[in-house]
């Protein structure tokens, strides 16, 4: 997964610097032919730090919020027409979106520094994790600015992926015409890949903006950092709407299997924990 993430970051980071690269250079970026193979795993340590702790927070907050809100949808449904407005607001879809968004928001607080460091390493702006974090320490405004922009990408992504996962499982289980066991590791992995693919595709424009914010050149004295909205306008002005889907195939190829592994393992370990004799 780190290899795909490296290629995606290089493609998106080069968007602002050179919008009119040759076909040969473009092909080189897509295939990752830059330096030796080890370069494709640049930022592995920061990538692990970026994903593991925030993922635990994401699921913990998601399960907690869902447990609080989901019974309200059942209570509203049992009361029938009298609670029609409540049923509209607190449908299972809304609960999954709210819980997933809340989990991603909390996780993003931990993820932001590691993501900024990882992107600096993969784009060649830092030689080591220590160098990357030192750059962030010297310019914390850049990281805060990027974190604010990443919320526009990560909160919807976290909400969409888990909502699609939950609703797809429910639909298959409740549909008598579909004879598929979705509670197997393979079934959950396939649904997770489907959810991760859609979520990553829909949030790719925000990912392009965030990547270019992190990799923008340091400003001189008296200059101010470009804001997320200004970066989006600049990218659109320079490359049109299509520029926001640069690197989309790499992003989907990264997140579809990543979410498949993540959610299937979560379901496996959760099942083991619930059945563990105490």
Tab-separated table of C-alpha atoms in Angstrom, residues 37-238:
chain	number	residue	atom	x	y	z
A	37	UNK	CA	12.779	0.330	-5.625
A	38	UNK	CA	13.501	1.329	-2.029
A	39	UNK	CA	12.501	4.897	-2.864
A	40	UNK	CA	8.953	3.678	-3.389
A	41	UNK	CA	8.780	2.897	0.327
A	42	UNK	CA	9.843	6.350	1.427
A	43	UNK	CA	7.765	7.432	4.402
A	44	UNK	CA	6.780	3.903	5.494
A	45	UNK	CA	7.391	4.629	9.182
A	46	UNK	CA	5.401	7.871	9.127
A	47	UNK	CA	2.688	6.149	7.091
A	48	UNK	CA	2.290	3.502	9.808
A	49	UNK	CA	2.157	6.227	12.447
A	50	UNK	CA	-0.381	8.066	10.298
A	51	UNK	CA	-2.730	5.095	9.961
A	52	UNK	CA	-2.552	2.817	13.032
A	53	UNK	CA	-3.394	5.040	16.056
A	54	UNK	CA	-5.985	7.167	14.194
A	55	UNK	CA	-7.694	4.018	12.869
A	56	UNK	CA	-8.147	2.738	16.430
A	57	UNK	CA	-9.610	6.082	17.489
A	58	UNK	CA	-11.840	6.133	14.400
A	59	UNK	CA	-13.430	2.770	15.162
A	60	UNK	CA	-13.712	3.442	18.891
A	61	UNK	CA	-15.527	6.745	18.409
A	62	UNK	CA	-17.633	5.291	15.574
A	63	UNK	CA	-18.881	2.391	17.669
A	64	UNK	CA	-19.594	4.659	20.656
A	65	UNK	CA	-21.587	7.239	18.670
A	66	UNK	CA	-23.435	4.532	16.728
A	67	UNK	CA	-24.373	2.751	19.951
A	68	UNK	CA	-25.855	6.012	21.301
A	69	UNK	CA	-27.757	7.024	18.164
A	70	UNK	CA	-28.937	3.761	16.597
A	71	UNK	CA	-31.432	2.920	19.390
A	72	UNK	CA	-33.097	6.287	18.717
A	73	UNK	CA	-33.942	5.206	15.167
A	74	UNK	CA	-35.529	2.025	16.517
A	75	UNK	CA	-37.502	3.972	19.123
A	76	UNK	CA	-38.742	6.389	16.481
A	77	UNK	CA	-39.745	3.547	14.175
A	78	UNK	CA	-41.676	1.789	16.963
A	79	UNK	CA	-43.692	4.945	17.643
A	80	UNK	CA	-44.853	5.078	14.040
A	81	UNK	CA	-46.391	8.156	12.441
A	82	UNK	CA	-46.117	10.297	15.574
A	83	UNK	CA	-42.339	10.447	15.214
A	84	UNK	CA	-42.200	10.812	11.449
A	85	UNK	CA	-39.817	13.798	11.601
A	86	UNK	CA	-37.484	11.995	13.998
A	87	UNK	CA	-37.425	8.936	11.741
A	88	UNK	CA	-36.396	11.137	8.819
A	89	UNK	CA	-33.517	12.691	10.733
A	90	UNK	CA	-32.264	9.542	12.449
A	91	UNK	CA	-32.361	6.894	9.759
A	92	UNK	CA	-29.613	4.261	9.929
A	93	UNK	CA	-27.874	5.991	7.009
A	94	UNK	CA	-27.699	9.282	8.912
A	95	UNK	CA	-26.456	7.484	12.037
A	96	UNK	CA	-23.662	5.734	10.133
A	97	UNK	CA	-22.634	8.982	8.444
A	98	UNK	CA	-22.614	10.949	11.698
A	99	UNK	CA	-20.772	8.248	13.630
A	100	UNK	CA	-18.225	7.710	10.854
A	101	UNK	CA	-17.651	11.441	10.473
A	102	UNK	CA	-17.201	11.884	14.225
A	103	UNK	CA	-14.699	9.025	14.371
A	104	UNK	CA	-12.698	10.439	11.481
A	105	UNK	CA	-12.667	13.921	13.011
A	106	UNK	CA	-11.152	12.633	16.251
A	107	UNK	CA	-8.671	10.428	14.393
A	108	UNK	CA	-7.584	13.328	12.168
A	109	UNK	CA	-6.196	15.202	15.168
A	110	UNK	CA	-3.609	12.440	15.595
A	111	UNK	CA	-3.209	11.785	11.870
A	112	UNK	CA	-2.485	15.366	10.717
A	113	UNK	CA	1.165	15.666	11.885
A	114	UNK	CA	2.110	12.209	10.589
A	115	UNK	CA	0.409	12.766	7.243
A	116	UNK	CA	2.175	16.078	6.729
A	117	UNK	CA	5.520	14.438	7.593
A	118	UNK	CA	4.833	11.459	5.325
A	119	UNK	CA	3.931	13.680	2.371
A	120	UNK	CA	7.058	15.810	2.830
A	121	UNK	CA	9.207	12.673	2.732
A	122	UNK	CA	7.471	11.165	-0.291
A	123	UNK	CA	7.681	14.435	-2.237
A	124	UNK	CA	11.403	14.798	-1.474
A	125	UNK	CA	11.068	17.835	0.800
A	126	UNK	CA	12.464	15.922	3.805
A	127	UNK	CA	15.163	13.270	4.039
A	128	UNK	CA	13.954	11.503	7.183
A	129	UNK	CA	10.992	11.419	9.593
A	130	UNK	CA	12.967	13.557	12.051
A	131	UNK	CA	13.705	16.118	9.336
A	132	UNK	CA	10.034	16.189	8.323
A	133	UNK	CA	8.791	16.718	11.876
A	134	UNK	CA	11.424	19.410	12.460
A	135	UNK	CA	10.137	21.267	9.401
A	136	UNK	CA	6.608	21.049	10.799
A	137	UNK	CA	7.809	22.277	14.188
A	138	UNK	CA	9.438	25.278	12.536
A	139	UNK	CA	6.284	26.043	10.577
A	140	UNK	CA	3.262	24.792	12.591
A	141	UNK	CA	0.885	27.110	10.731
A	142	UNK	CA	1.379	25.010	7.609
A	143	UNK	CA	0.338	21.823	9.421
A	144	UNK	CA	-2.713	23.472	11.007
A	145	UNK	CA	-3.699	24.888	7.634
A	146	UNK	CA	-3.366	21.447	6.042
A	147	UNK	CA	-5.276	19.762	8.874
A	148	UNK	CA	-8.191	22.129	8.316
A	149	UNK	CA	-8.213	21.243	4.623
A	150	UNK	CA	-7.837	17.518	5.318
A	151	UNK	CA	-11.046	17.575	7.351
A	152	UNK	CA	-12.917	18.345	4.119
A	153	UNK	CA	-11.455	15.123	2.702
A	154	UNK	CA	-11.204	12.789	5.697
A	155	UNK	CA	-14.512	13.400	7.491
A	156	UNK	CA	-16.646	12.677	4.383
A	157	UNK	CA	-14.386	9.745	3.481
A	158	UNK	CA	-14.689	8.199	6.932
A	159	UNK	CA	-18.437	8.724	6.902
A	160	UNK	CA	-19.048	7.435	3.362
A	161	UNK	CA	-16.914	4.300	3.580
A	162	UNK	CA	-18.435	2.977	6.802
A	163	UNK	CA	-21.998	3.886	5.777
A	164	UNK	CA	-21.641	2.023	2.464
A	165	UNK	CA	-20.071	-0.936	4.279
A	166	UNK	CA	-22.834	-1.196	6.890
A	167	UNK	CA	-25.750	-0.598	4.506
A	168	UNK	CA	-24.405	-3.006	1.867
A	169	UNK	CA	-24.082	-5.761	4.464
A	170	UNK	CA	-27.592	-5.087	5.758
A	171	UNK	CA	-29.057	-5.076	2.240
A	172	UNK	CA	-27.477	-8.403	1.320
A	173	UNK	CA	-28.484	-10.033	4.616
A	174	UNK	CA	-32.096	-8.856	4.356
A	175	UNK	CA	-32.528	-9.658	0.649
A	176	UNK	CA	-33.864	-13.223	0.240
A	177	UNK	CA	-32.779	-13.310	-3.406
A	178	UNK	CA	-29.082	-12.914	-2.542
A	179	UNK	CA	-27.551	-16.086	-1.167
A	180	UNK	CA	-24.180	-14.775	-0.004
A	181	UNK	CA	-22.634	-15.050	3.446
A	182	UNK	CA	-21.346	-11.525	4.082
A	183	UNK	CA	-20.018	-12.452	7.526
A	184	UNK	CA	-17.052	-14.340	6.109
A	185	UNK	CA	-13.629	-12.705	5.875
A	186	UNK	CA	-13.855	-12.681	2.061
A	187	UNK	CA	-17.368	-11.238	2.039
A	188	UNK	CA	-16.445	-8.428	4.406
A	189	UNK	CA	-13.251	-7.725	2.462
A	190	UNK	CA	-15.141	-7.411	-0.832
A	191	UNK	CA	-17.709	-5.043	0.684
A	192	UNK	CA	-14.916	-3.078	2.334
A	193	UNK	CA	-13.103	-2.721	-1.008
A	194	UNK	CA	-16.328	-1.508	-2.638
A	195	UNK	CA	-16.903	1.045	0.131
A	196	UNK	CA	-13.293	2.224	0.175
A	197	UNK	CA	-13.194	2.581	-3.597
A	198	UNK	CA	-16.290	4.766	-3.773
A	199	UNK	CA	-15.285	6.879	-0.777
A	200	UNK	CA	-11.761	7.483	-2.088
A	201	UNK	CA	-13.026	8.419	-5.556
A	202	UNK	CA	-15.529	10.958	-4.256
A	203	UNK	CA	-12.963	12.636	-1.984
A	204	UNK	CA	-10.068	12.737	-4.475
A	205	UNK	CA	-10.511	16.477	-5.278
A	206	UNK	CA	-9.954	17.360	-1.623
A	207	UNK	CA	-6.965	14.997	-1.542
A	208	UNK	CA	-5.325	16.853	-4.440
A	209	UNK	CA	-5.766	20.174	-2.610
A	210	UNK	CA	-4.342	18.760	0.644
A	211	UNK	CA	-1.327	17.198	-1.087
A	212	UNK	CA	-0.461	20.463	-2.827
A	213	UNK	CA	-0.898	22.410	0.409
A	214	UNK	CA	1.597	20.177	2.208
A	215	UNK	CA	4.135	20.330	-0.624
A	216	UNK	CA	3.932	24.072	-1.314
A	217	UNK	CA	7.283	25.820	-1.071
A	218	UNK	CA	8.147	27.620	2.206
A	219	UNK	CA	7.079	31.251	2.153
A	220	UNK	CA	9.492	34.137	2.575
A	221	UNK	CA	9.387	36.830	5.206
A	222	UNK	CA	6.220	38.876	5.011
A	223	UNK	CA	4.455	36.310	2.802
A	224	UNK	CA	1.475	34.268	3.901
A	225	UNK	CA	0.645	30.624	3.247
A	226	UNK	CA	-1.959	29.930	0.606
A	227	UNK	CA	-5.295	28.794	2.077
A	228	UNK	CA	-7.170	25.636	1.014
A	229	UNK	CA	-9.743	27.661	-0.920
A	230	UNK	CA	-7.025	29.703	-2.646
A	231	UNK	CA	-5.159	26.499	-3.541
A	232	UNK	CA	-8.338	24.987	-5.022
A	233	UNK	CA	-8.935	28.132	-7.097
A	234	UNK	CA	-5.304	28.157	-8.258
A	235	UNK	CA	-5.415	24.506	-9.299
A	236	UNK	CA	-8.690	25.029	-11.168
A	237	UNK	CA	-7.334	28.127	-12.893
A	238	UNK	CA	-4.164	26.329	-13.967
